Coordinates of C-alpha atoms in Angstrom, one line a residue:
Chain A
X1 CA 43.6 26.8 73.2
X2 CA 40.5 27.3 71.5
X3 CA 39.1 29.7 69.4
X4 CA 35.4 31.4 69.9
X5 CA 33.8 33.8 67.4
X6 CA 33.0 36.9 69.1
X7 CA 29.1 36.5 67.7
X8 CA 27.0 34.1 66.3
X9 CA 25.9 34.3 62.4
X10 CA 28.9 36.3 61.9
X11 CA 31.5 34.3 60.3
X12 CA 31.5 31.0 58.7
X13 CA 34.5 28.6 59.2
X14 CA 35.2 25.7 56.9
X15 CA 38.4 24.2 55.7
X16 CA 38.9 26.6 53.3
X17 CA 39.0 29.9 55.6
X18 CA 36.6 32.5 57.4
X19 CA 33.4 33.8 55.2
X20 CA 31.6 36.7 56.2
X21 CA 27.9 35.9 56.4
X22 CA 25.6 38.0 55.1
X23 CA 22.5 38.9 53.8
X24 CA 20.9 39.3 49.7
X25 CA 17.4 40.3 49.0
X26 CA 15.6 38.0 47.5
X27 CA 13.6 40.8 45.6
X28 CA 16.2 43.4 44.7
X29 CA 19.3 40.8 45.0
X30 CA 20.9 43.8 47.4
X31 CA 23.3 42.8 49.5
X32 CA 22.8 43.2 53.0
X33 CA 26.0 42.8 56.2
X34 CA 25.5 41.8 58.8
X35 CA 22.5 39.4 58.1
X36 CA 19.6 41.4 59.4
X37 CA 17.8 40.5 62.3
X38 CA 14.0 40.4 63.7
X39 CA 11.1 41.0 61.0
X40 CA 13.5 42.4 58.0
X41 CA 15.5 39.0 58.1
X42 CA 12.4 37.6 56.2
X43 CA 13.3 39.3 52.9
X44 CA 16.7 38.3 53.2
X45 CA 18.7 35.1 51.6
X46 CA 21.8 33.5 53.7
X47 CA 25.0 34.3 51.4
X48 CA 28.7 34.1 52.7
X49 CA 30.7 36.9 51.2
X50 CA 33.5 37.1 48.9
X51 CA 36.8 36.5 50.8
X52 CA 38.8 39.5 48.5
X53 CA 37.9 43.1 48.0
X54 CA 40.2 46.2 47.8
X55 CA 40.8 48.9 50.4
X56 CA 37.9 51.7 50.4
X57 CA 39.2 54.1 53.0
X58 CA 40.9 53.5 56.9
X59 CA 42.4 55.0 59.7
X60 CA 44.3 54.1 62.5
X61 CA 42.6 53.5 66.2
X62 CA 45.4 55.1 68.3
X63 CA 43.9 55.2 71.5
X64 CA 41.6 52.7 73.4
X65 CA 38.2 52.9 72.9
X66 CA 35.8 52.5 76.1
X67 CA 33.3 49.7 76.8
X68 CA 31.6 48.2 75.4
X69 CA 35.2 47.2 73.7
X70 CA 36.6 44.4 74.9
X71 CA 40.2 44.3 73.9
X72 CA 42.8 45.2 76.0
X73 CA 42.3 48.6 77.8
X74 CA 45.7 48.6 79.6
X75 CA 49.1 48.5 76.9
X76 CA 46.1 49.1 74.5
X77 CA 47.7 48.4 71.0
X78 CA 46.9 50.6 67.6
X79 CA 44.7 49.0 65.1
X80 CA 43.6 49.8 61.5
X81 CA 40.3 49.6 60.5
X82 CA 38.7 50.3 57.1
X83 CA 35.8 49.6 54.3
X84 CA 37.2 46.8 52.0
X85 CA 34.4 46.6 48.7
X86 CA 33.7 42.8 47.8
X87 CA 33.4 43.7 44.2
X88 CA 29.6 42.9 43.2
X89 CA 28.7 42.3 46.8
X90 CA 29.0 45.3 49.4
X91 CA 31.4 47.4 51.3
X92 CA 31.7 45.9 54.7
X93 CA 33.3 47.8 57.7
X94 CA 36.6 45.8 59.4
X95 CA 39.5 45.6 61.4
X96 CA 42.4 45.5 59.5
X97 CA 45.7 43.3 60.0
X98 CA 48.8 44.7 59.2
X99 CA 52.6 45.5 60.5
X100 CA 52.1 48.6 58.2
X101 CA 49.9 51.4 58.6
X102 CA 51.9 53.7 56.2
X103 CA 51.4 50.9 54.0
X104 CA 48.1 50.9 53.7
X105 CA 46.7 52.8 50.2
X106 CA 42.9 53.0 49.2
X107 CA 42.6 50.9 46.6
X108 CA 45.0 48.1 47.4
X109 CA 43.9 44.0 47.7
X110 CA 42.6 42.8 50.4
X111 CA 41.8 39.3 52.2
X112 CA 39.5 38.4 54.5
X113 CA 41.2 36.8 58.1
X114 CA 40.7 36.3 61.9
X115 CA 42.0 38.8 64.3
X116 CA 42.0 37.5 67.9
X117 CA 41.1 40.5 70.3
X118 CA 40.5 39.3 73.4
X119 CA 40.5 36.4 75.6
X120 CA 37.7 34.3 77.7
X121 CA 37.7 34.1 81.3
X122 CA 38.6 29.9 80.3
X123 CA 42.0 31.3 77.7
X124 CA 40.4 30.7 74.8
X125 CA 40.7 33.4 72.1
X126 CA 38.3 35.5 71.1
X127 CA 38.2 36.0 67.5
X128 CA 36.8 38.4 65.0
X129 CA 37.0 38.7 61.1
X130 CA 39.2 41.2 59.4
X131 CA 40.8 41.8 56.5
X132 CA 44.8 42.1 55.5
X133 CA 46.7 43.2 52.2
X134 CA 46.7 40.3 49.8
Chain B
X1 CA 0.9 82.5 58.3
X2 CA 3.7 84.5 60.3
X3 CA 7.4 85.2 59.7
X4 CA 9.5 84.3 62.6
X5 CA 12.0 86.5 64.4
X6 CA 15.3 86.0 66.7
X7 CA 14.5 88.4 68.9
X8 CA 16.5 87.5 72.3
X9 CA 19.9 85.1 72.4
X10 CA 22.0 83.9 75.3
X11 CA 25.2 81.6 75.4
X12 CA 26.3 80.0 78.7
X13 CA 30.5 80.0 77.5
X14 CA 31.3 76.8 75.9
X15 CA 34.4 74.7 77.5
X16 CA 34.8 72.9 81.3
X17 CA 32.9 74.3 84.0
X18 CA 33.5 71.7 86.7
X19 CA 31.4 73.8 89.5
X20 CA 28.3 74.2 87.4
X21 CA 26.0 71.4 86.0
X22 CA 24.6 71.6 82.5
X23 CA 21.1 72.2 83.6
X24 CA 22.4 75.6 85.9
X25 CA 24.2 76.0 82.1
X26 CA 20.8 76.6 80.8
X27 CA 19.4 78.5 83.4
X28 CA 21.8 81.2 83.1
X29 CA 21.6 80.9 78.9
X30 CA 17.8 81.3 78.6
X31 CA 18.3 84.6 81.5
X32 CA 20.3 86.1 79.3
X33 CA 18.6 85.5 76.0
X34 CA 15.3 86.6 78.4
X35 CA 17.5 89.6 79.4
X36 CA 18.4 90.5 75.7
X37 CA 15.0 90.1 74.3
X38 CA 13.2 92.7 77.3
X39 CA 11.0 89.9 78.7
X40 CA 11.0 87.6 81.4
X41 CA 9.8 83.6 81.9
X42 CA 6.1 84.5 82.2
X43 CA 6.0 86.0 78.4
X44 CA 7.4 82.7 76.9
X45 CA 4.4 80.7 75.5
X46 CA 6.0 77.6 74.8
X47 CA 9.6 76.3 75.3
X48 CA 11.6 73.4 73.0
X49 CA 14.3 72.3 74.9
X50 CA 16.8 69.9 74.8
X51 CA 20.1 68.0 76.4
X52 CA 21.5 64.6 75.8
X53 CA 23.7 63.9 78.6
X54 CA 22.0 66.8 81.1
X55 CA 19.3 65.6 82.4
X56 CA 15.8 66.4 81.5
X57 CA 15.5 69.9 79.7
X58 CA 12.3 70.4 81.8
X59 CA 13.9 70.4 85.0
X60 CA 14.6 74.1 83.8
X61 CA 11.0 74.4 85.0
X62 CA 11.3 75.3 88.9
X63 CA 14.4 76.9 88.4
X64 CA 12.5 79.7 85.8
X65 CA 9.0 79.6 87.1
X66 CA 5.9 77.1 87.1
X67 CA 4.2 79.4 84.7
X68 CA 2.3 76.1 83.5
X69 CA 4.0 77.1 79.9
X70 CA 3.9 74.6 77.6
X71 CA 7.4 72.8 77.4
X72 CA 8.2 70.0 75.2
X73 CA 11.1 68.3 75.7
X74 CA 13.3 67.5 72.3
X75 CA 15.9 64.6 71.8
X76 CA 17.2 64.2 68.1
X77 CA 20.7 63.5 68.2
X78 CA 23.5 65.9 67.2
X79 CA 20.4 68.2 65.8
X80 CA 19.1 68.5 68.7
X81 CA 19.2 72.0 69.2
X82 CA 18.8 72.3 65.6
X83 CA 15.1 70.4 65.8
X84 CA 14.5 72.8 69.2
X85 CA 14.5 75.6 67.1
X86 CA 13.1 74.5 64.4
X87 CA 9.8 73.5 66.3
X88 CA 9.4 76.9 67.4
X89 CA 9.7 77.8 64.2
X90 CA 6.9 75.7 62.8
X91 CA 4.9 76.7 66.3
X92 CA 5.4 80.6 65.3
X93 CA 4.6 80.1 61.2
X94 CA 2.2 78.0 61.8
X95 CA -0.1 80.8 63.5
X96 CA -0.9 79.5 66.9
X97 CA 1.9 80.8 69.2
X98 CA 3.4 84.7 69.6
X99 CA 6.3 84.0 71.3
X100 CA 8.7 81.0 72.9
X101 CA 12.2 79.8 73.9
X102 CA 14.3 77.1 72.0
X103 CA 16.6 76.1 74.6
X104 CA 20.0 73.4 74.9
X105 CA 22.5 72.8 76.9
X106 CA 25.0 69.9 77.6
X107 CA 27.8 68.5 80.0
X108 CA 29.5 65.3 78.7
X109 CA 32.2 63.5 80.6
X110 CA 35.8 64.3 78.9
X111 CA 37.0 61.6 76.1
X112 CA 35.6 60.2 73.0
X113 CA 31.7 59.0 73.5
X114 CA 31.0 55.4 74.1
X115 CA 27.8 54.6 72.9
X116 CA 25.8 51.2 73.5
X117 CA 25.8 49.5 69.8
X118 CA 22.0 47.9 70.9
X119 CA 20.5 51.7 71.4
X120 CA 20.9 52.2 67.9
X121 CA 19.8 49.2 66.4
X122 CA 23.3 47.2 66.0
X123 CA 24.4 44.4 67.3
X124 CA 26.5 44.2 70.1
X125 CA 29.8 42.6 68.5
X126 CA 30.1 46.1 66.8
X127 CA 31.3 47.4 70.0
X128 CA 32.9 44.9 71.5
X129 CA 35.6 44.4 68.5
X130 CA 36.4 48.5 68.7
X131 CA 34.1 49.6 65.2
X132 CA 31.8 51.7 67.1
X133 CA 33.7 55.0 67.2
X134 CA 32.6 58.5 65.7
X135 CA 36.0 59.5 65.6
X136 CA 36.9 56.1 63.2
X137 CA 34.2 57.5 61.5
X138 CA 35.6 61.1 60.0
X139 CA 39.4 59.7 59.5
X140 CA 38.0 57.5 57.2
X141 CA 35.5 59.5 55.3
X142 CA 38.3 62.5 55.2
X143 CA 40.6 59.9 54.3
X144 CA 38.6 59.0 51.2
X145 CA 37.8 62.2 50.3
X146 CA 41.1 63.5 50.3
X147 CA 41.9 60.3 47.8
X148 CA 39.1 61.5 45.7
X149 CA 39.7 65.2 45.3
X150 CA 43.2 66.0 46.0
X151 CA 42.8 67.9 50.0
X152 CA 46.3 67.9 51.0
X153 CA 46.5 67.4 55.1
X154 CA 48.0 71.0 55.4
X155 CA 44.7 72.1 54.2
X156 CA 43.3 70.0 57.5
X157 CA 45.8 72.1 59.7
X158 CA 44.9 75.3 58.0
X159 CA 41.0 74.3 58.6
X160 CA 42.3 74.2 62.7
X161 CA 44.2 76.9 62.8
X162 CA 41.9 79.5 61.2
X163 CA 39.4 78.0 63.9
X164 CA 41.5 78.5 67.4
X165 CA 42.6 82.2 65.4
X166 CA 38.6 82.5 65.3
X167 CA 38.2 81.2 69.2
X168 CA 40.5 83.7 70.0
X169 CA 37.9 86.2 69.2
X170 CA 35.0 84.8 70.5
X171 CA 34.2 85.8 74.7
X172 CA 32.2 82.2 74.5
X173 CA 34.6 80.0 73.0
X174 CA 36.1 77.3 74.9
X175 CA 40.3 77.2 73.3
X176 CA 40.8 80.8 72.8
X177 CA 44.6 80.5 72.3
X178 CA 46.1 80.7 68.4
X179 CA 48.0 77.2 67.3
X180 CA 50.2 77.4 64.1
X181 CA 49.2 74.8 61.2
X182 CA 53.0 73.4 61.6
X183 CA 52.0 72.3 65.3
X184 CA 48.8 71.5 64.4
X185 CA 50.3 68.9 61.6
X186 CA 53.3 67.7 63.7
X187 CA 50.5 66.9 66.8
X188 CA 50.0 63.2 67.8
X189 CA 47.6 61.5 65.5
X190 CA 44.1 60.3 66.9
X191 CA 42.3 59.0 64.0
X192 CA 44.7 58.8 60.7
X193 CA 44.8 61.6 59.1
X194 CA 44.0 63.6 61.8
X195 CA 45.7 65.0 64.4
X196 CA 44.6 66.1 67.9
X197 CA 44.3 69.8 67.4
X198 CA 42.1 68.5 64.3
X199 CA 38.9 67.1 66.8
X200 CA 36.6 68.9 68.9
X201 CA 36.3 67.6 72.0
X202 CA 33.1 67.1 74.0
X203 CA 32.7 69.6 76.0
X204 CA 30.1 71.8 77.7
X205 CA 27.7 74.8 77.2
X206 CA 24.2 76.4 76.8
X207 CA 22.2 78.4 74.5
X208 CA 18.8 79.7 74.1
X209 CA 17.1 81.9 71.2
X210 CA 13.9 83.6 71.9
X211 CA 11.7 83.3 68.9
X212 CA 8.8 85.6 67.8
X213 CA 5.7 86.6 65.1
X214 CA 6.8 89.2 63.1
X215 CA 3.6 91.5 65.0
X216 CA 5.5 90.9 68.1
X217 CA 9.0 91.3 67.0
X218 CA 7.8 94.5 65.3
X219 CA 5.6 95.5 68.2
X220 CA 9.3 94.8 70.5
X221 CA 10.6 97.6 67.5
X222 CA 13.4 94.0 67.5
X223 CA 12.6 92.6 63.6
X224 CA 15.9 92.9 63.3
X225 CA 17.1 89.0 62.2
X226 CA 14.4 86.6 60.3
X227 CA 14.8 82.8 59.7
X228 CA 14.4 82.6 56.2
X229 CA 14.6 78.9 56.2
X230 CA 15.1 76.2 58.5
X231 CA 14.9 72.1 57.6
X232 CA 15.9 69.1 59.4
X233 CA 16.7 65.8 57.0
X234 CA 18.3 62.1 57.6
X235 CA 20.5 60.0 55.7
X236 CA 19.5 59.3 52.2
X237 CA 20.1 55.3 50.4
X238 CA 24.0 55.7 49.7
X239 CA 25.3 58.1 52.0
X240 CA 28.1 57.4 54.2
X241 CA 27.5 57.9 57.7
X242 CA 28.7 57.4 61.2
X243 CA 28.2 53.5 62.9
X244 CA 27.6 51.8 59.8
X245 CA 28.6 48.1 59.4
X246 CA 28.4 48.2 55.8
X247 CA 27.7 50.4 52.8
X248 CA 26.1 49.8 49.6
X249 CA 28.0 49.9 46.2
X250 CA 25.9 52.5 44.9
X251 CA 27.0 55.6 46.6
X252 CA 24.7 59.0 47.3
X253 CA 23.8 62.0 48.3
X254 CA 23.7 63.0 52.4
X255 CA 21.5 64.1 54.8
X256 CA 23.5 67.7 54.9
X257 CA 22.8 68.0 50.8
X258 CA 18.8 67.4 51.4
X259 CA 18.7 70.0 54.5
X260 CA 20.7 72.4 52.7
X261 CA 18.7 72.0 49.4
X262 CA 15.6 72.7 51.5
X263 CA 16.6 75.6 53.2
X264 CA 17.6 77.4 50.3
X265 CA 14.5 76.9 48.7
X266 CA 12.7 78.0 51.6
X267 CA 14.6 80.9 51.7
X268 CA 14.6 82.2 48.5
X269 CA 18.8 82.4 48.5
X270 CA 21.4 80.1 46.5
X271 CA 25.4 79.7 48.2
X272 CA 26.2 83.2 46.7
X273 CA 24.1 85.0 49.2
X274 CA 25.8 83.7 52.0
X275 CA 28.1 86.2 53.9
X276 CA 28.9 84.2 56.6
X277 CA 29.2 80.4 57.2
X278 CA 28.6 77.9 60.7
X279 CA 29.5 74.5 59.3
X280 CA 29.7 71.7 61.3
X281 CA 33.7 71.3 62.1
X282 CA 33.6 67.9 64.6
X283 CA 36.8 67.6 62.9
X284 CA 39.1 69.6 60.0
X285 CA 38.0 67.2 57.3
X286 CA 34.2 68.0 58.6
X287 CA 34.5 71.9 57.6
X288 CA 36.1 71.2 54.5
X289 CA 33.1 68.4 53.1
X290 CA 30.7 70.3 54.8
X291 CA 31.7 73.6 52.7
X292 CA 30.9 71.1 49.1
X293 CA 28.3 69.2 51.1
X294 CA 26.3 72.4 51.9
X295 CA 26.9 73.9 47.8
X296 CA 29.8 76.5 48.9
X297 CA 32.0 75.1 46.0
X298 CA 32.8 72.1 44.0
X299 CA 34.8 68.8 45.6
X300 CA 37.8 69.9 45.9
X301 CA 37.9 73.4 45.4
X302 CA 38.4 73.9 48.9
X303 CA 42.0 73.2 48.2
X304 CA 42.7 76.5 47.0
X305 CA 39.8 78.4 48.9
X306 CA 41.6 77.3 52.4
X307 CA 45.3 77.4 51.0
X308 CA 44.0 81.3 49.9
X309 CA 42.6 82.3 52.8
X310 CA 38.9 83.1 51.6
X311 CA 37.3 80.9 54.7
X312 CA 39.2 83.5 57.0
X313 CA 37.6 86.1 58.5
X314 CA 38.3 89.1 56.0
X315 CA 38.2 86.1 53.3
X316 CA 35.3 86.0 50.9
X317 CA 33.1 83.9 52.9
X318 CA 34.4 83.4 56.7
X319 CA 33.5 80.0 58.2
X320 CA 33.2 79.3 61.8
X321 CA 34.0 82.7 62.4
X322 CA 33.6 81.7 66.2
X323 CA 35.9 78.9 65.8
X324 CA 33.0 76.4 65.2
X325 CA 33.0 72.7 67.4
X326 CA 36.9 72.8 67.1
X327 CA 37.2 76.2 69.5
X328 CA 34.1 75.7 71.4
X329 CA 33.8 72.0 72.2
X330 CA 30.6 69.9 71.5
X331 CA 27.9 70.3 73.8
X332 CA 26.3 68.6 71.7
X333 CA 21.9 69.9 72.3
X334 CA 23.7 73.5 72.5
X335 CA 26.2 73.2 69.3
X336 CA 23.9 73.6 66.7
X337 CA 21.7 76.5 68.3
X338 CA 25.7 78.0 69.1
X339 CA 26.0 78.3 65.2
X340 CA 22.2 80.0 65.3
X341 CA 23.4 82.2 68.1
X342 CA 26.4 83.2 66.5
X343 CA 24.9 84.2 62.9
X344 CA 22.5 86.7 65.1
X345 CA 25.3 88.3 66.7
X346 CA 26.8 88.7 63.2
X347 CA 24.1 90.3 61.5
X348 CA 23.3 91.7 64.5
X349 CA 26.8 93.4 63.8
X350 CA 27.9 93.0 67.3
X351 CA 30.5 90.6 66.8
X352 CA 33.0 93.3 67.8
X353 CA 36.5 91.8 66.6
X354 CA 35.3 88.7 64.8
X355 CA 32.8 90.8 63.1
X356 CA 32.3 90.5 59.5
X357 CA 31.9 93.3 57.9
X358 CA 28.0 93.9 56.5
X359 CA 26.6 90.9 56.9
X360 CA 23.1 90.5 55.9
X361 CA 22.6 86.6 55.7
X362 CA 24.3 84.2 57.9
X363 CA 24.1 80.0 57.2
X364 CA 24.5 77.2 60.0
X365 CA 24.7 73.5 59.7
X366 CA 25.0 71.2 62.4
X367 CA 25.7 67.5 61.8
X368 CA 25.9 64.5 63.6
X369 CA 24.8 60.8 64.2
X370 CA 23.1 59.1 63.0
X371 CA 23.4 61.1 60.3
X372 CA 21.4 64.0 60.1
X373 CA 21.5 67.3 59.4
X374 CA 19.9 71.2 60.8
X375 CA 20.2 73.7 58.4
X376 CA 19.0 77.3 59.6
X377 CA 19.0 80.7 56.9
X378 CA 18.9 84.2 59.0
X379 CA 18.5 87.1 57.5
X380 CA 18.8 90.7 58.4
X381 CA 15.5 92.6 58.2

């Protein structure tokens, strides 16, 4: 089976792991996630993001969220989701992988990883980026 | 240049009315603020009137009277109501109208909202991989908050319990039974930290507040309550708001800070002149930011000023005192004109059991996505 991203300019894949892409003004040097789209894209550099950060705040998705979601709706499992800070960069919203909940503590390291969520009509998984305790 | 008076108000109850549609919801709220006020449709020179999952506000038109009155239709989010009233407002001040209507009502389906990511400018993979949730939203910015400034999750429970107590009280309210801060806390958890009994639920409703000149209201012998300041702001750079993918390192202020700032200085009045509070409660953690957001106290005094009791009504300054969005639901065009609606009854000093005692200025904030803020002052003539 195969893996698809669930968007395109979302995540870089190489060798070496998943990279967040995203976005740093060429004026200001701001960071920007994700890369901005239609005229404001102009002002804006390609960068992939720093693959560790620390926990900024979560909580814990206990029931399942309507459409336009496309993970399971039926034995719908929890997730975590939080703000992890790439220190220097930005704080970037994410699903969070973990067999804890109660484990998790603002503050704590973070990586960046895949989470698959769903799957095509063809089996192939459909993947997104999130982050999990280092 | 003219003052502006609340001189008629009318609440359809808040809660589940499965035989009624929102738009009959209005109807019957702008009758009965009609019916309070002495007048009837013909006398209303302009209406503002809003619902975001009703229907067309206008389509109160046949059902009150083709009087050919001017009616402007309003859509701005969770202030919806909020930004109704507060363009009669400018209308009235501004010289060129006597008298009007600011008008909302609401009937969502039941469960959490699911909005479409691209109708607010994101892309769609935010919704498809399960970010795009308002109630992700406050657990997490409670959550932090709590890390920062030392709110204990009892203090969340109290925040509930003080509201159904409040709801209790209040002939409009939606959940008008008492829940103890033990069930509250031992609830099933929605959003981390936050329990079930800690969200308001969508829900339904109407209101409508008849607004007037200060030569009318006097001339009606009803220049009883005055808003002393009203203001509508968005999210500043740094805030932390609902549906956003990412946030910038630099953190600051909110959209509630900016609104409530304004309407302060509008009004003349600092926090300490405030008998009674309407903060928006969408959830516990809600009320309890709101209170700091809005200048009540410092970050993290609320601690104490919950644990003690001085939000409750008999407390130095009640909040909510009609249970707020946790007791009544959010409709959400009628929620933030329910906080207007309740502040008149208050100074009004009708409020029968939920009355607090000599009140003379009365403070509402309604919040919501995208992140902005309604801020409305009232004052007893």
């Amino acid at each position: 089976m195969a893996q698809v991203a669930v968007a395109d300019d979302l995540i870089s894949f190489s060798a070496e792991g998943p990279r967040l892409i995203g976005g740093r003004c060429t004026r200001t040097g701001a960071y920007a996630f994700p890369f901005p789209t239609g005229p404001l894209a102009e002002g804006f550099e390609r960068v992939e993001l720093g693959r560790t950060g620390t926990l900024w705040s979560f909580t814990v998705q206990r029931f399942a969220p309507k459409p336009p979601f496309i993970g399971a709706q039926d034995n719908f499992t929890p997730y975590a989701v939080g703000y992890v800070e790439l220190p220097g960069e930005i704080i970037v919203e994410t699903r969070i992988k973990t067999d804890s909940f109660a484990g998790l503590k603002i503050g704590m390291p973070m990586r960046i990883t895949l989470d698959a969520i769903a799957r095509t009509p063809g089996g192939d998984d459909i993947v997104t980026y999130a982050f999990e305790p280092a | 240049m003219s003052d502006v008076f609340i001189v008629g108000a009318g609440i359809h109850p808040f809660g589940r009315h499965d035989t009624r549609s929102g738009l009959d919801q209005g109807v019957v709220a702008v009758r009965e603020a009609l019916a309070d006020a002495g007048l009837s449709w013909p006398d209303m020179q302009f209406a503002f009137g809003g619902s975001s999952a009703s229907g067309n506000a206008d389509a109160l038109l046949p059902r009150m009277g083709l009087t050919g009155v001017q009616f402007v239709n309003v859509a701005n989010g969770c202030a919806t109501g909020g930004s109704a009233m507060l363009s009669g407002y400018w209308a009235i001040k501004s010289g060129e109208f006597d008298i009007g209507v600011a008008i909302g009502f609401d009937k969502h389906p039941r469960g959490a909202f699911n909005p479409d990511p691209e109708q607010w400018g994101l892309p769609k993979w935010y919704g498809e991989t399960g970010l795009m949730l308002t109630t992700q939203f406050f657990g997490m910015k409670i959550q932090r908050y709590m890390h920062l400034h030392g709110i204990s999750p009892r203090t969340l429970a109290l925040v509930a319990e003080k509201a159904f107590a409040n709801g209790a009280l209040a002939p409009h309210a939606w959940r008008r039974q008492p829940v103890d801060a033990d069930t509250i806390l031992q609830a099933e958890t929605v959003n981390d930290p936050l329990t079930k009994y800690m969200f308001c639920s969508p829900s339904e409703g109407a209101v409508a507040l008849i607004l007037a000149s200060e030569k009318r209201a006097r001339a009606m012998g009803r220049a009883d309550v005055r808003i002393r300041g009203a203001a509508v702001r968005t999210r500043p750079e740094g805030s932390f708001e609902v549906f956003a993918p990412s946030l910038r390192l630099e953190r600051g202020g909110s959209a509630t800070a900016l609104a409530a700032k304004a309407a302060f200085e509008m009004a003349g009045l600092g926090p300490e002149d405030i008998d009674v509070a309407q903060l928006q409660d969408t959830e516990s953690g809600a009320e309890i930011m709101h209170m700091a957001e809005n200048g009540f106290c410092a970050d993290g005094d609320q601690e104490r000023l919950i644990q003690d009791g001085e939000t409750r009504l008999g407390g130095r300054m009640p909040v909510n005192t009609d249970g707020g969005c946790l007791a009544c639901g959010e409709p959400v065009a009628a929620s933030g004109l329910r906080q207007v609606y309740e502040n008149v009854v208050q100074l009004r000093g009708t409020a029968g059991a939920r009355q607090v005692e000599g009140a003379r200025v009365g403070y509402s904030q309604v919040y919501g996505a995208p992140g902005l803020s309604a801020v409305a002052i009232l004052g007893r003539a």
